[in-house]
Amino acid sequence: MQHALNAALSIKLKDNRQLGFAEYGDPHGKPILFFHGLAGSRLDARLLHKIAITNYCRLISIDRPGMGLSSFDKKRTILSWADDVAAFADHFNLPKFAIIGHSGGAPFVAACLYKIPERLTGAAIVSGMGPFELPAATASLTRRQRFLNSAIRKLPWISTCCMKLTRWMFKSPNMLKQGLKQMAQVDSHILQQSEENIEMLGSTMMETFRQGVAGVAQEMQLTLKPWGFNLGDIKATCPITIWHGGLDKQAPIIHAELYADLLPNAKLTFFKQEGHLSLLVNKGEEILRTVVGPG
């Protein structure tokens, strides 16, 4: 397991909210902001610590509101994340930076591409979840996923129940191991290579629920609603790369194709034998190099 330079840092925003973050890689390297999945936390990015060092990248992973060390924000939207990111970058005097979003972090990459494109040097969406208001994105889900998403839209409190169940599962090592069986084999293999990897997943996920389930449940509701902008309205000029695995059980390939079709300057890279998590681990070096560019 690779460790952060410091995994428990935070800054205070103008409205007195805290934003928690962890730093990985080379502290003097090219800046990349990492947006974790749903559910997830700033600790997700520790998988990329070693390759961030060897590729001279300063990888900063930020907890979203209500998760990890970041304050809950009852007024938050998908687009308000771009404001938080801009304020975070200003705090560290980062006029320009790259961004990577994994899984449920994808909508927040899109939000930054829409609202602060002038700050971005590159963007990557990895195993990303697309906007469910697009019929193709919803149609590609399993029947169970469609039913659950529909139920949450009609009865938002269901998301709280789902997150309580998720938290309970990750508290129990035995339940966690059972959950691994539901993943693509290539993903579960990575985690089952050692007990340490399983413990890492458990601790990362439990950090998500440090403050309870409200922040995660809120975000689940937000991602299922219209995001407040259309992907086709994004005018960013930085390189955008979309990465997806053919064995991904969480995010269907159509979501990646939607991003690639609707975002400007976007390039889709598809790996038939990679899954949801394995793609980030096995192709992480390529992803980092793509967003920071040569040199």
Short mmCIF file of C-alpha atoms in Angstrom, two decimals:
data_model
loop_
_atom_site.label_atom_id
_atom_site.label_comp_id
_atom_site.label_asym_id
_atom_site.label_seq_id
_atom_site.Cartn_x
_atom_site.Cartn_y
_atom_site.Cartn_z
CA MET A 1 0.00 0.00 0.00
CA GLN A 2 1.30 3.45 -0.92
CA HIS A 3 0.92 6.31 1.54
CA ALA A 4 0.21 10.00 1.03
CA LEU A 5 2.61 12.78 1.85
CA ASN A 6 -0.12 13.88 4.26
CA ALA A 7 -3.54 12.25 4.19
CA ALA A 8 -5.41 14.44 6.70
CA LEU A 9 -5.19 18.05 5.55
CA SER A 10 -7.89 20.69 5.16
CA ILE A 11 -8.45 24.33 4.25
CA LYS A 12 -11.21 26.74 5.24
CA LEU A 13 -13.35 28.35 2.56
CA LYS A 14 -14.84 31.85 2.73
CA ASP A 15 -18.15 30.47 4.00
CA ASN A 16 -16.25 28.70 6.81
CA ARG A 17 -16.71 25.24 5.33
CA GLN A 18 -13.73 22.90 5.43
CA LEU A 19 -12.38 21.11 2.38
CA GLY A 20 -10.38 18.01 3.26
CA PHE A 21 -7.65 16.72 1.01
CA ALA A 22 -4.63 14.42 0.76
CA GLU A 23 -1.42 14.96 -1.19
CA TYR A 24 0.30 12.22 -3.16
CA GLY A 25 3.21 12.03 -5.56
CA ASP A 26 5.86 14.70 -6.05
CA PRO A 27 5.13 17.89 -4.02
CA HIS A 28 6.98 19.91 -6.67
CA GLY A 29 5.40 18.18 -9.66
CA LYS A 30 2.73 19.22 -12.12
CA PRO A 31 -0.57 19.72 -10.27
CA ILE A 32 -3.44 17.30 -10.77
CA LEU A 33 -6.64 17.44 -8.72
CA PHE A 34 -8.27 14.04 -8.20
CA PHE A 35 -12.04 13.62 -7.77
CA HIS A 36 -12.96 10.38 -5.99
CA GLY A 37 -15.87 8.08 -6.71
CA LEU A 38 -19.29 7.71 -5.08
CA ALA A 39 -19.02 6.50 -2.43
CA GLY A 40 -15.39 7.49 -1.92
CA SER A 41 -12.95 9.81 -0.23
CA ARG A 42 -9.64 11.60 -0.69
CA LEU A 43 -7.89 8.32 0.18
CA ASP A 44 -8.97 6.77 -3.14
CA ALA A 45 -6.00 8.38 -4.88
CA ARG A 46 -3.39 6.56 -2.83
CA LEU A 47 -3.46 3.87 -5.51
CA LEU A 48 -1.65 6.38 -7.73
CA HIS A 49 0.94 7.65 -5.24
CA LYS A 50 3.95 5.73 -6.54
CA ILE A 51 3.36 6.44 -10.22
CA ALA A 52 2.66 10.09 -9.42
CA ILE A 53 6.15 10.27 -7.88
CA THR A 54 7.87 8.65 -10.86
CA ASN A 55 5.99 10.89 -13.30
CA TYR A 56 6.65 14.12 -11.36
CA CYS A 57 2.99 14.76 -10.62
CA ARG A 58 1.60 16.51 -7.57
CA LEU A 59 -1.64 14.62 -7.06
CA ILE A 60 -4.10 16.32 -4.71
CA SER A 61 -7.24 14.38 -3.85
CA ILE A 62 -10.15 16.39 -2.41
CA ASP A 63 -13.07 15.17 -0.28
CA ARG A 64 -16.39 16.41 -1.63
CA PRO A 65 -18.89 18.06 0.77
CA GLY A 66 -20.11 15.83 3.57
CA MET A 67 -17.47 13.17 2.94
CA GLY A 68 -14.18 12.61 4.72
CA LEU A 69 -12.96 15.88 6.18
CA SER A 70 -15.10 18.20 4.03
CA SER A 71 -18.05 20.02 5.60
CA PHE A 72 -21.58 19.17 4.58
CA ASP A 73 -23.12 21.80 2.32
CA LYS A 74 -26.91 21.73 2.21
CA LYS A 75 -26.90 24.19 -0.73
CA ARG A 76 -24.49 22.25 -2.90
CA THR A 77 -25.08 21.38 -6.55
CA ILE A 78 -23.01 19.56 -9.13
CA LEU A 79 -21.85 22.93 -10.49
CA SER A 80 -20.98 24.36 -7.07
CA TRP A 81 -18.11 21.87 -6.97
CA ALA A 82 -16.36 23.94 -9.64
CA ASP A 83 -16.51 26.94 -7.31
CA ASP A 84 -14.98 24.89 -4.49
CA VAL A 85 -12.22 23.65 -6.79
CA ALA A 86 -11.43 27.20 -7.98
CA ALA A 87 -11.24 28.41 -4.38
CA PHE A 88 -9.06 25.43 -3.45
CA ALA A 89 -6.67 26.11 -6.34
CA ASP A 90 -6.51 29.81 -5.47
CA HIS A 91 -5.55 28.89 -1.90
CA PHE A 92 -2.51 27.03 -3.22
CA ASN A 93 -1.73 29.56 -5.96
CA LEU A 94 -2.49 27.14 -8.76
CA PRO A 95 -3.66 29.26 -11.69
CA LYS A 96 -3.85 26.17 -13.90
CA PHE A 97 -4.10 22.46 -13.16
CA ALA A 98 -5.29 19.14 -14.56
CA ILE A 99 -8.20 17.10 -13.20
CA ILE A 100 -9.02 13.40 -13.03
CA GLY A 101 -12.38 11.97 -11.99
CA HIS A 102 -12.94 8.29 -11.29
CA SER A 103 -16.40 6.69 -11.40
CA GLY A 104 -18.81 9.02 -9.56
CA GLY A 105 -16.19 11.76 -9.81
CA ALA A 106 -16.93 12.11 -13.54
CA PRO A 107 -19.86 14.56 -13.20
CA PHE A 108 -17.59 16.88 -11.25
CA VAL A 109 -14.95 16.82 -13.98
CA ALA A 110 -17.72 17.82 -16.39
CA ALA A 111 -18.80 20.62 -14.04
CA CYS A 112 -15.26 22.05 -14.01
CA LEU A 113 -14.97 21.75 -17.80
CA TYR A 114 -18.21 23.72 -18.07
CA LYS A 115 -17.62 26.41 -15.43
CA ILE A 116 -13.84 26.94 -15.12
CA PRO A 117 -12.39 25.71 -18.45
CA GLU A 118 -9.75 28.46 -18.47
CA ARG A 119 -8.11 26.93 -15.37
CA LEU A 120 -7.67 23.44 -16.84
CA THR A 121 -4.61 22.05 -18.63
CA GLY A 122 -6.13 18.61 -19.13
CA ALA A 123 -8.99 16.40 -17.93
CA ALA A 124 -9.57 12.67 -17.66
CA ILE A 125 -12.74 10.72 -16.92
CA VAL A 126 -11.99 7.17 -15.78
CA SER A 127 -14.74 4.53 -15.54
CA GLY A 128 -17.10 7.48 -15.44
CA MET A 129 -20.78 7.69 -14.64
CA GLY A 130 -22.70 9.79 -17.15
CA PRO A 131 -25.79 12.05 -16.88
CA PHE A 132 -28.87 9.92 -16.30
CA GLU A 133 -31.15 12.50 -17.90
CA LEU A 134 -29.85 11.18 -21.23
CA PRO A 135 -32.06 8.20 -22.19
CA ALA A 136 -29.10 6.17 -23.46
CA ALA A 137 -27.33 6.44 -20.09
CA THR A 138 -30.33 5.08 -18.22
CA ALA A 139 -31.22 2.42 -20.81
CA SER A 140 -27.73 0.90 -20.49
CA LEU A 141 -28.19 0.10 -16.80
CA THR A 142 -29.33 -3.24 -15.42
CA ARG A 143 -33.00 -3.59 -14.51
CA ARG A 144 -32.04 -3.48 -10.82
CA GLN A 145 -30.03 -0.28 -11.28
CA ARG A 146 -32.85 1.40 -13.21
CA PHE A 147 -35.37 0.47 -10.52
CA LEU A 148 -33.17 1.80 -7.71
CA ASN A 149 -32.38 5.05 -9.51
CA SER A 150 -36.05 5.63 -10.25
CA ALA A 151 -36.98 4.93 -6.63
CA ILE A 152 -34.37 7.40 -5.32
CA ARG A 153 -35.60 10.13 -7.65
CA LYS A 154 -39.16 9.66 -6.37
CA LEU A 155 -38.25 8.97 -2.73
CA PRO A 156 -34.89 10.62 -1.91
CA TRP A 157 -34.76 9.07 1.58
CA ILE A 158 -34.02 5.71 -0.08
CA SER A 159 -30.50 7.00 -0.84
CA THR A 160 -29.93 7.38 2.91
CA CYS A 161 -30.97 3.77 3.47
CA CYS A 162 -28.66 2.62 0.67
CA MET A 163 -25.70 4.44 2.18
CA LYS A 164 -26.39 3.09 5.65
CA LEU A 165 -26.35 -0.40 4.17
CA THR A 166 -23.11 0.36 2.32
CA ARG A 167 -21.48 1.68 5.50
CA TRP A 168 -22.53 -1.41 7.40
CA MET A 169 -21.08 -3.67 4.72
CA PHE A 170 -17.71 -1.95 4.76
CA LYS A 171 -17.51 -2.13 8.56
CA SER A 172 -17.50 -5.93 8.36
CA PRO A 173 -14.46 -7.64 6.78
CA ASN A 174 -16.57 -10.71 6.04
CA MET A 175 -19.28 -8.67 4.34
CA LEU A 176 -16.61 -6.79 2.44
CA LYS A 177 -15.19 -10.03 1.09
CA GLN A 178 -18.68 -11.11 0.04
CA GLY A 179 -19.09 -7.79 -1.76
CA LEU A 180 -15.91 -8.41 -3.73
CA LYS A 181 -17.61 -11.40 -5.36
CA GLN A 182 -20.07 -9.00 -7.02
CA MET A 183 -17.26 -7.12 -8.74
CA ALA A 184 -15.65 -8.00 -12.04
CA GLN A 185 -13.01 -10.67 -11.46
CA VAL A 186 -10.22 -8.39 -12.66
CA ASP A 187 -11.25 -5.83 -10.01
CA SER A 188 -11.68 -8.24 -7.13
CA HIS A 189 -8.36 -9.89 -8.00
CA ILE A 190 -6.51 -6.61 -7.37
CA LEU A 191 -8.10 -6.22 -3.95
CA GLN A 192 -7.67 -9.87 -2.98
CA GLN A 193 -3.96 -9.93 -3.71
CA SER A 194 -3.39 -9.20 -0.04
CA GLU A 195 -5.30 -8.61 3.20
CA GLU A 196 -3.70 -5.18 3.23
CA ASN A 197 -5.48 -4.25 0.02
CA ILE A 198 -8.84 -5.30 1.46
CA GLU A 199 -8.13 -3.33 4.64
CA MET A 200 -7.17 -0.35 2.46
CA LEU A 201 -10.51 -0.49 0.65
CA GLY A 202 -12.37 -0.74 3.94
CA SER A 203 -10.53 2.17 5.54
CA THR A 204 -10.93 4.30 2.42
CA MET A 205 -14.65 3.70 2.32
CA MET A 206 -15.13 4.22 6.05
CA GLU A 207 -13.43 7.59 5.70
CA THR A 208 -16.26 8.45 3.32
CA PHE A 209 -18.69 8.03 6.21
CA ARG A 210 -16.60 9.84 8.83
CA GLN A 211 -19.44 12.37 9.29
CA GLY A 212 -22.30 9.93 8.65
CA VAL A 213 -24.18 9.14 5.46
CA ALA A 214 -25.83 12.52 4.73
CA GLY A 215 -23.14 13.81 2.34
CA VAL A 216 -22.99 10.63 0.28
CA ALA A 217 -26.79 10.29 0.14
CA GLN A 218 -27.09 13.92 -0.96
CA GLU A 219 -24.58 13.38 -3.76
CA MET A 220 -26.39 10.27 -4.96
CA GLN A 221 -29.56 12.33 -5.28
CA LEU A 222 -27.74 15.14 -7.11
CA THR A 223 -26.14 12.86 -9.69
CA LEU A 224 -29.51 11.30 -10.58
CA LYS A 225 -31.09 14.70 -11.28
CA PRO A 226 -30.25 17.05 -14.17
CA TRP A 227 -26.80 18.49 -13.47
CA GLY A 228 -27.60 22.10 -14.35
CA PHE A 229 -25.73 22.09 -17.66
CA ASN A 230 -25.48 20.03 -20.82
CA LEU A 231 -22.32 18.21 -21.86
CA GLY A 232 -22.84 19.59 -25.36
CA ASP A 233 -22.55 23.15 -24.03
CA ILE A 234 -19.01 22.63 -22.74
CA LYS A 235 -16.47 24.72 -24.70
CA ALA A 236 -13.23 23.73 -22.95
CA THR A 237 -10.14 23.71 -25.15
CA CYS A 238 -7.89 21.50 -23.02
CA PRO A 239 -7.31 17.85 -24.01
CA ILE A 240 -10.00 15.55 -22.59
CA THR A 241 -9.47 11.80 -22.34
CA ILE A 242 -12.13 9.22 -21.57
CA TRP A 243 -10.95 5.86 -20.22
CA HIS A 244 -13.13 2.78 -19.90
CA GLY A 245 -12.82 -0.96 -19.38
CA GLY A 246 -14.80 -3.63 -21.18
CA LEU A 247 -15.30 -5.62 -17.96
CA ASP A 248 -16.68 -2.68 -15.96
CA LYS A 249 -19.80 -3.79 -14.05
CA GLN A 250 -20.50 -0.41 -12.43
CA ALA A 251 -20.43 2.02 -15.36
CA PRO A 252 -21.64 0.84 -18.79
CA ILE A 253 -19.50 1.66 -21.82
CA ILE A 254 -22.28 3.80 -23.27
CA HIS A 255 -21.54 6.38 -20.55
CA ALA A 256 -17.97 6.71 -21.81
CA GLU A 257 -19.20 6.95 -25.38
CA LEU A 258 -21.60 9.74 -24.43
CA TYR A 259 -18.77 11.74 -22.89
CA ALA A 260 -16.57 11.13 -25.93
CA ASP A 261 -19.33 12.17 -28.34
CA LEU A 262 -20.49 15.28 -26.49
CA LEU A 263 -17.30 16.78 -25.03
CA PRO A 264 -14.98 18.85 -27.25
CA ASN A 265 -11.48 17.54 -28.00
CA ALA A 266 -12.37 14.27 -26.29
CA LYS A 267 -10.64 10.98 -27.03
CA LEU A 268 -11.98 7.61 -25.86
CA THR A 269 -9.48 4.93 -24.90
CA PHE A 270 -11.03 1.51 -24.36
CA PHE A 271 -9.40 -1.54 -22.76
CA LYS A 272 -11.38 -4.70 -23.33
CA GLN A 273 -9.87 -6.64 -20.41
CA GLU A 274 -9.99 -3.92 -17.73
CA GLY A 275 -12.68 -3.33 -15.12
CA HIS A 276 -13.91 -0.44 -13.00
CA LEU A 277 -11.02 -0.33 -10.55
CA SER A 278 -8.34 -2.24 -12.46
CA LEU A 279 -8.34 0.41 -15.17
CA LEU A 280 -7.22 3.06 -12.69
CA VAL A 281 -4.56 0.78 -11.21
CA ASN A 282 -3.18 -0.83 -14.38
CA LYS A 283 -3.40 2.21 -16.66
CA GLY A 284 -2.85 4.91 -14.07
CA GLU A 285 0.53 5.91 -15.48
CA GLU A 286 -0.90 6.44 -18.96
CA ILE A 287 -3.76 8.47 -17.50
CA LEU A 288 -1.44 10.74 -15.51
CA ARG A 289 0.88 11.28 -18.45
CA THR A 290 -2.02 12.17 -20.72
CA VAL A 291 -3.45 14.89 -18.47
CA VAL A 292 -0.15 16.61 -17.67
CA GLY A 293 1.29 16.46 -21.17
CA PRO A 294 4.93 16.02 -22.20
CA GLY A 295 7.95 17.36 -20.37
#
